[in-house]
mmCIF file of C-alpha atoms in Angstrom:
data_model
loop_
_atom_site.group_PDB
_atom_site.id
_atom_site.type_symbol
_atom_site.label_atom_id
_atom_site.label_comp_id
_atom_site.label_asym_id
_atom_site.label_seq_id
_atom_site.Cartn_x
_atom_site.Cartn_y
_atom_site.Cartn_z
ATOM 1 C CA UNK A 1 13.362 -25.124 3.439
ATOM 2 C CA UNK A 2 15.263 -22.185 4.824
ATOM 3 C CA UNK A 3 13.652 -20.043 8.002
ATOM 4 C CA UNK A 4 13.740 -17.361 6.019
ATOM 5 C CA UNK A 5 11.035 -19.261 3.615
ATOM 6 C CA UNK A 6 8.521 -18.538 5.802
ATOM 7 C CA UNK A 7 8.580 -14.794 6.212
ATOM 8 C CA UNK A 8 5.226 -13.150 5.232
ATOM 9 C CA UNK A 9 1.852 -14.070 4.639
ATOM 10 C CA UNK A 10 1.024 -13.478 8.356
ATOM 11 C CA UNK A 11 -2.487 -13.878 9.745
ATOM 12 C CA UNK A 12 -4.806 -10.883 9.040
ATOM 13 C CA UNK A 13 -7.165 -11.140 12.156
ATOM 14 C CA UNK A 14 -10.149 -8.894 13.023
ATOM 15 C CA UNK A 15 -10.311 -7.001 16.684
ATOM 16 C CA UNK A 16 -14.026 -7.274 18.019
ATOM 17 C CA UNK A 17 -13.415 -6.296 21.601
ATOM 18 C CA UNK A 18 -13.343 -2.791 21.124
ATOM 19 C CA UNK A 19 -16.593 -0.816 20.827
ATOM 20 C CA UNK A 20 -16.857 1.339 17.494
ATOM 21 C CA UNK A 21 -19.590 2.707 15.373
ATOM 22 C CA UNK A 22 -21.948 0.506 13.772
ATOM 23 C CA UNK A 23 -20.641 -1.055 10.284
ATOM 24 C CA UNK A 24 -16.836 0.085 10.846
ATOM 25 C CA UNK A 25 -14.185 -2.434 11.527
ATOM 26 C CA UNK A 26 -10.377 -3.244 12.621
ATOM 27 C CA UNK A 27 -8.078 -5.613 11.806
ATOM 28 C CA UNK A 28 -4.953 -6.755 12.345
ATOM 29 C CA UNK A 29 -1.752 -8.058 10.358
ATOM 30 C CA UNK A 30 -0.505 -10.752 13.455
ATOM 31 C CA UNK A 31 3.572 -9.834 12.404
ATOM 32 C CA UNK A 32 5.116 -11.789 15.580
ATOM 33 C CA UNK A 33 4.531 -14.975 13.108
ATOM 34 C CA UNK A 34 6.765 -14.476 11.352
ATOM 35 C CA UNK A 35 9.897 -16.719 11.982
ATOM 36 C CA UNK A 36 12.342 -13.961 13.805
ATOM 37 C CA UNK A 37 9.351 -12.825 15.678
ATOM 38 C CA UNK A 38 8.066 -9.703 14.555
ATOM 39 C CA UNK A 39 7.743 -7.224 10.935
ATOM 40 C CA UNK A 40 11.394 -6.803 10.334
ATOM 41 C CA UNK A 41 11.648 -10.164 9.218
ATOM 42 C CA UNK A 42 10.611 -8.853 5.971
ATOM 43 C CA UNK A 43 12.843 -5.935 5.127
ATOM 44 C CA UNK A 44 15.878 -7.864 7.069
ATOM 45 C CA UNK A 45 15.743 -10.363 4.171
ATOM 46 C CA UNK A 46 14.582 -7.979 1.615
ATOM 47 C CA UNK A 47 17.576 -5.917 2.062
ATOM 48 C CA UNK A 48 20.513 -8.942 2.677
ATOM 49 C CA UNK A 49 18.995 -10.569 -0.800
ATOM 50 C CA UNK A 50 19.428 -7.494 -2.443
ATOM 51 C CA UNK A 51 23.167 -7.241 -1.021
ATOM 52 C CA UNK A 52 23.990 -10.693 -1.997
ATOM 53 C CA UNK A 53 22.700 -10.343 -5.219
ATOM 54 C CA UNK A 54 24.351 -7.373 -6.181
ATOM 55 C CA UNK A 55 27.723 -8.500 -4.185
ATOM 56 C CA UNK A 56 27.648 -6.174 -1.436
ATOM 57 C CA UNK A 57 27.579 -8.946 1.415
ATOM 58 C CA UNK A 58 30.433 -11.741 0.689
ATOM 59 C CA UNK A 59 30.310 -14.908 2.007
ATOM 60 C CA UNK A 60 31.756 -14.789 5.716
ATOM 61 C CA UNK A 61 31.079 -11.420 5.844
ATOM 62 C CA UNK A 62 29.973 -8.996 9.029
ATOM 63 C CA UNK A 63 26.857 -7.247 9.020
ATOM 64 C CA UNK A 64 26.517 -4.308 11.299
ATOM 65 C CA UNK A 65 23.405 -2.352 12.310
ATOM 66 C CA UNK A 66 21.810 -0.300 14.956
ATOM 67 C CA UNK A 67 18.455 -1.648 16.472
ATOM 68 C CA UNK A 68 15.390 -1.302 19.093
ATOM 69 C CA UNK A 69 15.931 -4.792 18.923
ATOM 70 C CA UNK A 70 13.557 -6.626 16.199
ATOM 71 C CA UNK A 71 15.635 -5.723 12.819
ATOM 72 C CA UNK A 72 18.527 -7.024 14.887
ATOM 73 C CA UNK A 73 16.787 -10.293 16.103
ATOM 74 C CA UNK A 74 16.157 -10.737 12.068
ATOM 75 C CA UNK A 75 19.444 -9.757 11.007
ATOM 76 C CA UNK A 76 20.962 -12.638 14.201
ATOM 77 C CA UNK A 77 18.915 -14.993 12.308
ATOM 78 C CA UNK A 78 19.439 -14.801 9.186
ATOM 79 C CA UNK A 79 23.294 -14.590 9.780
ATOM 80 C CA UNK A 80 23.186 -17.922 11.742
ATOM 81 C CA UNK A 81 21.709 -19.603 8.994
ATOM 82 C CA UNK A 82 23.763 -18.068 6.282
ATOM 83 C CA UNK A 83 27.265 -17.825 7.967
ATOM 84 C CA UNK A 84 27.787 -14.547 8.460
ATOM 85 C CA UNK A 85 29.067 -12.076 11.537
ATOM 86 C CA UNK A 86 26.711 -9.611 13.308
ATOM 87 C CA UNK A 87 27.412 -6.867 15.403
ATOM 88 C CA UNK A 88 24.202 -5.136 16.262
ATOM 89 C CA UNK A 89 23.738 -1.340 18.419
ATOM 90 C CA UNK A 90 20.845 -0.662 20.641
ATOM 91 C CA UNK A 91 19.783 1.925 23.172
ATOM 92 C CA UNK A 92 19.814 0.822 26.721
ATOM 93 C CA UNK A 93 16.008 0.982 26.864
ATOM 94 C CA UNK A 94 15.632 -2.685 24.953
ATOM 95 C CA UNK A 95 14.432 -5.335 26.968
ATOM 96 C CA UNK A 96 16.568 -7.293 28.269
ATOM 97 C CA UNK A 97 14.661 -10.471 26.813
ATOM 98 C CA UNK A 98 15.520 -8.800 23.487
ATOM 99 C CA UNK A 99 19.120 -8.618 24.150
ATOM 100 C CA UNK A 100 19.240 -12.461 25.143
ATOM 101 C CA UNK A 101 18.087 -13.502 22.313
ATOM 102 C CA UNK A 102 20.381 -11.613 19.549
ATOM 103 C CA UNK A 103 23.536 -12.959 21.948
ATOM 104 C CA UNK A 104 21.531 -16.577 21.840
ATOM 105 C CA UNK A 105 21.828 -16.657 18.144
ATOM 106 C CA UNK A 106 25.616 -15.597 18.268
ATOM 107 C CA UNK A 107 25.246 -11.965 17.625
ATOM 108 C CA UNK A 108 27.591 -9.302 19.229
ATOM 109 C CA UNK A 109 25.071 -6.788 21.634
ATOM 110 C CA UNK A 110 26.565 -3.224 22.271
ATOM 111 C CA UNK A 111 24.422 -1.152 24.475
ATOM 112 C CA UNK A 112 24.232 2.572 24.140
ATOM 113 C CA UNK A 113 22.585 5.131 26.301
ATOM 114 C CA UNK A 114 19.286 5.781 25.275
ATOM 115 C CA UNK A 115 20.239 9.694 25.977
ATOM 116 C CA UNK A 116 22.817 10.043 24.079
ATOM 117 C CA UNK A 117 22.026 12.929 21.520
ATOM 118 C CA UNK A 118 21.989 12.111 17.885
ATOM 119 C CA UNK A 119 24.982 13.579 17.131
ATOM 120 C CA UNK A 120 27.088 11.706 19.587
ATOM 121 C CA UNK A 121 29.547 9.525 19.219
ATOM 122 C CA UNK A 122 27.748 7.605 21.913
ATOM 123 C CA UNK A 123 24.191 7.802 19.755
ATOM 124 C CA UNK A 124 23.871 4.054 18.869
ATOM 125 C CA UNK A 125 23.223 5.016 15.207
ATOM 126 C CA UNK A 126 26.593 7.188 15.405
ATOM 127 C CA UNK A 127 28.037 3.655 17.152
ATOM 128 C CA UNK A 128 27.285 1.410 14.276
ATOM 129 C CA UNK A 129 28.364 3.440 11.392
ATOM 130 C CA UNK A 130 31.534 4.193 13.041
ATOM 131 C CA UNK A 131 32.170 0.387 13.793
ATOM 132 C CA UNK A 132 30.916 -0.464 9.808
ATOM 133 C CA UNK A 133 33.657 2.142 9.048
ATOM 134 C CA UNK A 134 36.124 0.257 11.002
ATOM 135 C CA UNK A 135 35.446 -3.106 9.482
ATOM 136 C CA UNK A 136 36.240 -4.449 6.246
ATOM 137 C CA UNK A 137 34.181 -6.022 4.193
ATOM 138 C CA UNK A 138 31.360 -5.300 6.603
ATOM 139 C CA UNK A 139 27.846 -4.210 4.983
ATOM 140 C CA UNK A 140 24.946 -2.076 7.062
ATOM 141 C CA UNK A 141 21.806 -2.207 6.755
ATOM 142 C CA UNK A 142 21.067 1.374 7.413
ATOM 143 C CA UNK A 143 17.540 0.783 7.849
ATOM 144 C CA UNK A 144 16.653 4.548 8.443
ATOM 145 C CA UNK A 145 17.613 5.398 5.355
ATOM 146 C CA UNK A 146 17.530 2.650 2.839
ATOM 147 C CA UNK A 147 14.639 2.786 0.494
ATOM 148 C CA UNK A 148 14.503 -1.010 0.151
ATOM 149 C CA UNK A 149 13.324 -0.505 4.073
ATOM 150 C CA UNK A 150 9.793 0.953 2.522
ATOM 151 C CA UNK A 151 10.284 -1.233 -0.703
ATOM 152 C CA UNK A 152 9.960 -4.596 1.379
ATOM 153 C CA UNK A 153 6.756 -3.326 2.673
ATOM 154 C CA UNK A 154 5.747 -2.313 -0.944
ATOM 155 C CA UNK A 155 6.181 -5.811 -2.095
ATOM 156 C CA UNK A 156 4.626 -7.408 0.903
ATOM 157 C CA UNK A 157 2.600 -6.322 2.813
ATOM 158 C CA UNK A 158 0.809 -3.841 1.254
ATOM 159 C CA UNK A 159 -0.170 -6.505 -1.234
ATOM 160 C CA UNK A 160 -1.295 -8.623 0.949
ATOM 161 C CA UNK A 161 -3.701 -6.451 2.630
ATOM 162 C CA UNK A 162 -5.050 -5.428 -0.339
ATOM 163 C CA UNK A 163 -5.372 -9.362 -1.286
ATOM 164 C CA UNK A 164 -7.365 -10.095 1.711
ATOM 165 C CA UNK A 165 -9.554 -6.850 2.079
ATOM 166 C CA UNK A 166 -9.780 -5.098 -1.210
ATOM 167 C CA UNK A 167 -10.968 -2.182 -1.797
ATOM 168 C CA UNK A 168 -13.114 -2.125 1.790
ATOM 169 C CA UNK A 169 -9.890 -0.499 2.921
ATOM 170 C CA UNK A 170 -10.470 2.746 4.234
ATOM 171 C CA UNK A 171 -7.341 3.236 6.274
ATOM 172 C CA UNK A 172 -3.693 2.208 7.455
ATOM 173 C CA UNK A 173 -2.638 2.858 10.878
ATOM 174 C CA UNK A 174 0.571 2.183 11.940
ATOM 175 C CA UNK A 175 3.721 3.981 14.191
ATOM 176 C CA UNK A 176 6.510 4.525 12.619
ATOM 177 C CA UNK A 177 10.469 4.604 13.409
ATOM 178 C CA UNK A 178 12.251 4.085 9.987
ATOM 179 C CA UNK A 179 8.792 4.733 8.177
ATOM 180 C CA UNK A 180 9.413 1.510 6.385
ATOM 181 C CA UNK A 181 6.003 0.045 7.307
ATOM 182 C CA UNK A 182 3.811 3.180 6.933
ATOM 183 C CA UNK A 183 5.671 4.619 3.934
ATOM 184 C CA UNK A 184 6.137 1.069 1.752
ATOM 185 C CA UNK A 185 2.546 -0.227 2.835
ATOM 186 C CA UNK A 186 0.736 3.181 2.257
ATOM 187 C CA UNK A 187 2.404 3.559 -1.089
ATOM 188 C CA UNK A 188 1.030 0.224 -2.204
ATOM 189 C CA UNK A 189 -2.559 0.997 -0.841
ATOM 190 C CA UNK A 190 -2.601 4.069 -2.279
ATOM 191 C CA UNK A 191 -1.773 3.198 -5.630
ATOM 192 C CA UNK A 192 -4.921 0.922 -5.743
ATOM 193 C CA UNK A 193 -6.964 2.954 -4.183
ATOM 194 C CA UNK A 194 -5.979 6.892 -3.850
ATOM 195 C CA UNK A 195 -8.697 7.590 -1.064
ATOM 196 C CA UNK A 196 -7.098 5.046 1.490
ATOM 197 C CA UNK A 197 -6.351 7.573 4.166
ATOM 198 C CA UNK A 198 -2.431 6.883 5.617
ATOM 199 C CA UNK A 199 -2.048 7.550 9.891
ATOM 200 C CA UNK A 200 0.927 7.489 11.490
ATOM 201 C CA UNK A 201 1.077 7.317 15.005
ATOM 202 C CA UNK A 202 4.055 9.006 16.830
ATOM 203 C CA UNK A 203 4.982 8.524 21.051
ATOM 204 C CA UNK A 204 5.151 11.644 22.684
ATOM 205 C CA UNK A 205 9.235 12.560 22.955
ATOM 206 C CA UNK A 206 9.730 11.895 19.353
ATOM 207 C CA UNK A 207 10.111 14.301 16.950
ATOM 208 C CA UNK A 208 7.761 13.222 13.660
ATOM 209 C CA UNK A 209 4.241 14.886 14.972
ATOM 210 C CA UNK A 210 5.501 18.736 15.334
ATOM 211 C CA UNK A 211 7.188 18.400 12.081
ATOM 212 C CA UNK A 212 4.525 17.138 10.088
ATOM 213 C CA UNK A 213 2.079 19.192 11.284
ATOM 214 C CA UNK A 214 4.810 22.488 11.706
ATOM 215 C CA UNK A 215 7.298 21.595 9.715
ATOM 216 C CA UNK A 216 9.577 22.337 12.910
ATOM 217 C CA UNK A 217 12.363 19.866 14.425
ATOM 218 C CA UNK A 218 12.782 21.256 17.990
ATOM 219 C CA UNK A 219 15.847 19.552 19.587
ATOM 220 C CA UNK A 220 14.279 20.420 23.232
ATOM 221 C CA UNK A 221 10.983 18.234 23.016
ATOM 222 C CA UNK A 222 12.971 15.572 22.295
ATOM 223 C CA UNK A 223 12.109 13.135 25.497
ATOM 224 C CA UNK A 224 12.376 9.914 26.721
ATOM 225 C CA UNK A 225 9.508 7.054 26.490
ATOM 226 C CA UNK A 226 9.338 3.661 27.244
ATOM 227 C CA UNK A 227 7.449 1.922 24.107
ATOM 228 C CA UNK A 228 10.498 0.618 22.186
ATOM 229 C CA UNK A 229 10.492 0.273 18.354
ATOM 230 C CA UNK A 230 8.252 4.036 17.342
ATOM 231 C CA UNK A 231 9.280 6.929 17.240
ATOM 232 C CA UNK A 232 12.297 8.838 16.339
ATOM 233 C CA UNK A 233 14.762 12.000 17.503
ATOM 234 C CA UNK A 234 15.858 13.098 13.854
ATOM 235 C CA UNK A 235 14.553 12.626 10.577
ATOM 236 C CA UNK A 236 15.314 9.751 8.276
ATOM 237 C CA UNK A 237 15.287 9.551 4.892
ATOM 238 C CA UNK A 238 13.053 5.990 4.653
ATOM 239 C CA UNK A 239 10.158 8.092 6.149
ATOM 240 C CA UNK A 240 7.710 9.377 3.261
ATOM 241 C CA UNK A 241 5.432 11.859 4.595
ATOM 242 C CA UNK A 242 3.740 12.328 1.567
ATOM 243 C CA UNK A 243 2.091 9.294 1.700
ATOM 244 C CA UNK A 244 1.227 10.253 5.189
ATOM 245 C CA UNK A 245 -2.473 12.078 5.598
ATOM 246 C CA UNK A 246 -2.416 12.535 9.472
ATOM 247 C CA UNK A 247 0.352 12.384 12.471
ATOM 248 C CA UNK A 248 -1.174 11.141 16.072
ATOM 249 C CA UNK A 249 0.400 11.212 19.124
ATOM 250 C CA UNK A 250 -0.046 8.721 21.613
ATOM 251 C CA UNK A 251 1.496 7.925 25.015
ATOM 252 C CA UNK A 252 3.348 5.345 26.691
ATOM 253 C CA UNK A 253 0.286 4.810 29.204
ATOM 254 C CA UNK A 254 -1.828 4.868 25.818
ATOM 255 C CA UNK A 255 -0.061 1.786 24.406
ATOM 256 C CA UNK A 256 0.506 -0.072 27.824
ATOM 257 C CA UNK A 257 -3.220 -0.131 28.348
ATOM 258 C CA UNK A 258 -4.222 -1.348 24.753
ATOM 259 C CA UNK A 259 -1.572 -3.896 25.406
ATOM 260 C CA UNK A 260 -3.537 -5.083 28.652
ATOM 261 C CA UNK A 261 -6.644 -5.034 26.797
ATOM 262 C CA UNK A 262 -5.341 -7.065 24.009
ATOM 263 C CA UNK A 263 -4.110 -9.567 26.495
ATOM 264 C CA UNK A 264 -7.335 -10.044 28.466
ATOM 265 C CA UNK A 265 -10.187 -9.363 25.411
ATOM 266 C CA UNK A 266 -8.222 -10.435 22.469
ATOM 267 C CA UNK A 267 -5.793 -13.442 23.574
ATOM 268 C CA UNK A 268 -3.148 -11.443 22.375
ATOM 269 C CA UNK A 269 0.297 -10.710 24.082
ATOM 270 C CA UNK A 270 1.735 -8.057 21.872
ATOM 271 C CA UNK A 271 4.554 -5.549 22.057
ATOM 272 C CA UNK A 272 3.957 -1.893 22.840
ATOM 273 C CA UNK A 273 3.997 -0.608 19.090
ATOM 274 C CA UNK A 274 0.922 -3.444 18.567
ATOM 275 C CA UNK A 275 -0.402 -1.750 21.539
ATOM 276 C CA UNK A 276 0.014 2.005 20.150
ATOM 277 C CA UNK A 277 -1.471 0.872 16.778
ATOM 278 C CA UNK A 278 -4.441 -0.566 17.992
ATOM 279 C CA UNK A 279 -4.864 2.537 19.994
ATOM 280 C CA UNK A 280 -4.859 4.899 16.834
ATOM 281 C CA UNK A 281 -6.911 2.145 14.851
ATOM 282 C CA UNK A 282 -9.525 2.145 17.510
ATOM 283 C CA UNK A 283 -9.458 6.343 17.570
ATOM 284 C CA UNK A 284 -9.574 6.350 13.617
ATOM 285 C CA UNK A 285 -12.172 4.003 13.712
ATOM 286 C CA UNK A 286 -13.953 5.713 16.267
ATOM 287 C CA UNK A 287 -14.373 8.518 13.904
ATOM 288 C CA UNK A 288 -15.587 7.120 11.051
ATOM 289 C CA UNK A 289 -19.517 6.916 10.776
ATOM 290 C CA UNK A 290 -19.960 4.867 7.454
ATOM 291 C CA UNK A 291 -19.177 1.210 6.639
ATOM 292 C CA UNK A 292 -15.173 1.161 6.328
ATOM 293 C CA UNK A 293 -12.556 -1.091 7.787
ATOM 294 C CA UNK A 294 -9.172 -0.163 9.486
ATOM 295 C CA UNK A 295 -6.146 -2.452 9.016
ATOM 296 C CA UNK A 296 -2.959 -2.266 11.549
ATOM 297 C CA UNK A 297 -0.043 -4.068 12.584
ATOM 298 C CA UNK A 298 0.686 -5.766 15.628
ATOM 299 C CA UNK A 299 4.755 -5.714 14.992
ATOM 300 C CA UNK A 300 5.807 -8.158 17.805
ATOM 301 C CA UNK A 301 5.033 -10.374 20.734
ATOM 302 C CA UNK A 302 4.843 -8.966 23.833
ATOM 303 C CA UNK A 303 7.019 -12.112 24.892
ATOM 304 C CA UNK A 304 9.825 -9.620 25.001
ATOM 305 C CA UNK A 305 8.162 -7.567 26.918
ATOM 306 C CA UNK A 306 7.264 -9.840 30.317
ATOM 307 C CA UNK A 307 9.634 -7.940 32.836
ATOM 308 C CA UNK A 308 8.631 -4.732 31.546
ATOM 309 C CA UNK A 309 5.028 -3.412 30.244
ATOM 310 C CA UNK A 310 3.583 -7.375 31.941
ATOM 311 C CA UNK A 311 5.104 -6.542 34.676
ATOM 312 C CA UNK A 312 3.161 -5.094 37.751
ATOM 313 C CA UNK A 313 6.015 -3.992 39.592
ATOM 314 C CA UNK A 314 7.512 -2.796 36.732
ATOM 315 C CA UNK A 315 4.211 -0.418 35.807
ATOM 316 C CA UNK A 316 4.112 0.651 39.273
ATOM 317 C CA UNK A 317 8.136 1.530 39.639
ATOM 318 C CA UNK A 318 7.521 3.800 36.197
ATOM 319 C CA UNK A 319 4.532 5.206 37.020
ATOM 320 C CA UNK A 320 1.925 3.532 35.243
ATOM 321 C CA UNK A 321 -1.131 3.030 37.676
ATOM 322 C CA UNK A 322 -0.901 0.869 40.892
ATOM 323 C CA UNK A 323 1.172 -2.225 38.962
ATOM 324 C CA UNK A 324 -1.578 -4.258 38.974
ATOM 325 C CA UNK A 325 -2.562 -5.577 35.149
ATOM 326 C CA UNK A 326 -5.517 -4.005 34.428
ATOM 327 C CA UNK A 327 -7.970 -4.766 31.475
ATOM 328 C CA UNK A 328 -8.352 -0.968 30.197
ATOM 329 C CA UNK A 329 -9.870 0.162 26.863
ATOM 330 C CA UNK A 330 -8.051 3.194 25.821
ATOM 331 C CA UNK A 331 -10.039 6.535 26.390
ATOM 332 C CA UNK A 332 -10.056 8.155 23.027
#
């Protein structure tokens, strides 16, 4: 069987560490087992299925994309095993472990700044669609705005949630960058059951929490963060707000401290996005005073993460407490 043959039908684990009210509970979809390491295994193969089927992606063929690193990591491996070429774009702020790894599976890495506006011919979204331009034959993803992004989800993992936990669902907490995983999975949980309530959970410096909540996009809160993967500085089309009920912001020191107590409560190294969505899940649960369970994501290992958000010297250089790894519950 093919690698691929294995993607989905991750472990759906429950979070007891964490102290919420009486009869309320979390869990947790564990994503990072899938095969390329994280939840864009599923749309990566979703989308390159649909290609080949339809005879968008030839044989020999290169795919192109921009990534924080995961879709790429997907897209490396599935064009290893099927023979084609992959030229991926990411922001400078990727781990370097991240990086390795796409160039380990034979994938061509370009680096962009991470400040480059989104209009620039620098912006590594701008960098891939000009290089898909430039190559024939080539076929993008375009993740941001492909509704077979949210459609994977649809077919996947919203169903299997709802196959493990039913109607005890009360709510979906997840961050966002396309919106694949909170717009696909909410749409599917929603259609069962209307009164699941839908949170998406946005790092300060992006751009999604004014403009749900305003309406406004405001070019000059547009920031930098560290958590790589959430988040976004213009709006794409895969995000579906109106499956959305709430926008939360969280911070970088937010998700780096769930991720510490994951590590030392749970067992579980995770990436900073699994470390932001445990964060809201914990703050949604934490407001719920009836029997009701949370479900969340926890998108990717935090493997790739060891010289940065593991890292005491690391935390220290960027501001994040003394360095030292500290077993923290987040203050909600």
């Amino acid at each position: 069987m093919k690698v691929q043959s294995f993607i989905g039908n991750t472990p759906l684990i429950e979070l007891k560490t964490f102290d919420l009210p009486a009869d309320v509970r979390i869990f947790a979809k564990v994503e990072f087992m899938n095969p390329g390491g994280s939840i864009k295994d599923r749309i990566v193969s979703y989308i390159l299925d649909d290609a080949e089927h339809r005879g968008l992606l030839k044989p020999g063929a290169t795919i192109v994309e921009n990534t924080s690193g995961n879709t790429g990591a997907a897209i490396a491996m599935i064009a290893a095993t099927r023979g084609y070429r992959a030229i991926l774009t990411m922001p400078d702020k990727v781990s370097k472990e991240k990086q390795d790894a796409l160039r380990a599976m034979g994938a061509e890495v370009i680096v962009c700044p991470t400040s480059a506006a989104p209009d620039s011919a620098k912006h590594y979204v701008t960098y891939a669609r000009r290089i898909h331009a430039e190559t024939p034959g080539s076929f993008m993803l375009n993740q941001y705005d492909n509704p077979l992004n949210a459609e994977a989800h649809f077919h996947s993992t919203g169903p299997e949630i709802w196959d493990a936990l039913g109607r005890s669902v009360t709510a979906f907490v997840a961050s966002g960058s396309t919106g694949g995983t909170i717009s696909g999975t909410s749409r599917f949980l929603k259609q069962q059951n209307p009164s699941v309530k839908s949170v998406l959970l946005d790092p300060a410096g992006s751009i999604y929490h004014r403009y749900f909540h305003e309406g406004v996009v405001d070019p000059s809160q547009i920031a930098p963060y560290f958590v790589e993967g959430a988040g976004e500085d213009h709006l794409v089309k895969c995000m579906d707000f109106s499956v959305v009920d709430d926008v939360i912001q969280f911070t970088d020191a937010d998700a780096f401290a769930t991720c510490q107590h994951l590590a030392k409560r749970e067992g579980l190294i995770c990436g900073g996005t699994s470390g932001a969505n445990v964060w809201g899940a914990v703050r949604v649960a934490r407001s719920l005073t009836k029997p009701a369970t949370v479900v969340t994501v926890l998108p990717d290992s935090g493997n790739k993460y060891i010289s940065k958000i593991y890292n005491p010297d690391w935390l220290r250089q960027n501001g994040f407490g003394t360095g030292e790894i500290r077993e923290l519950e987040p203050a909600l």
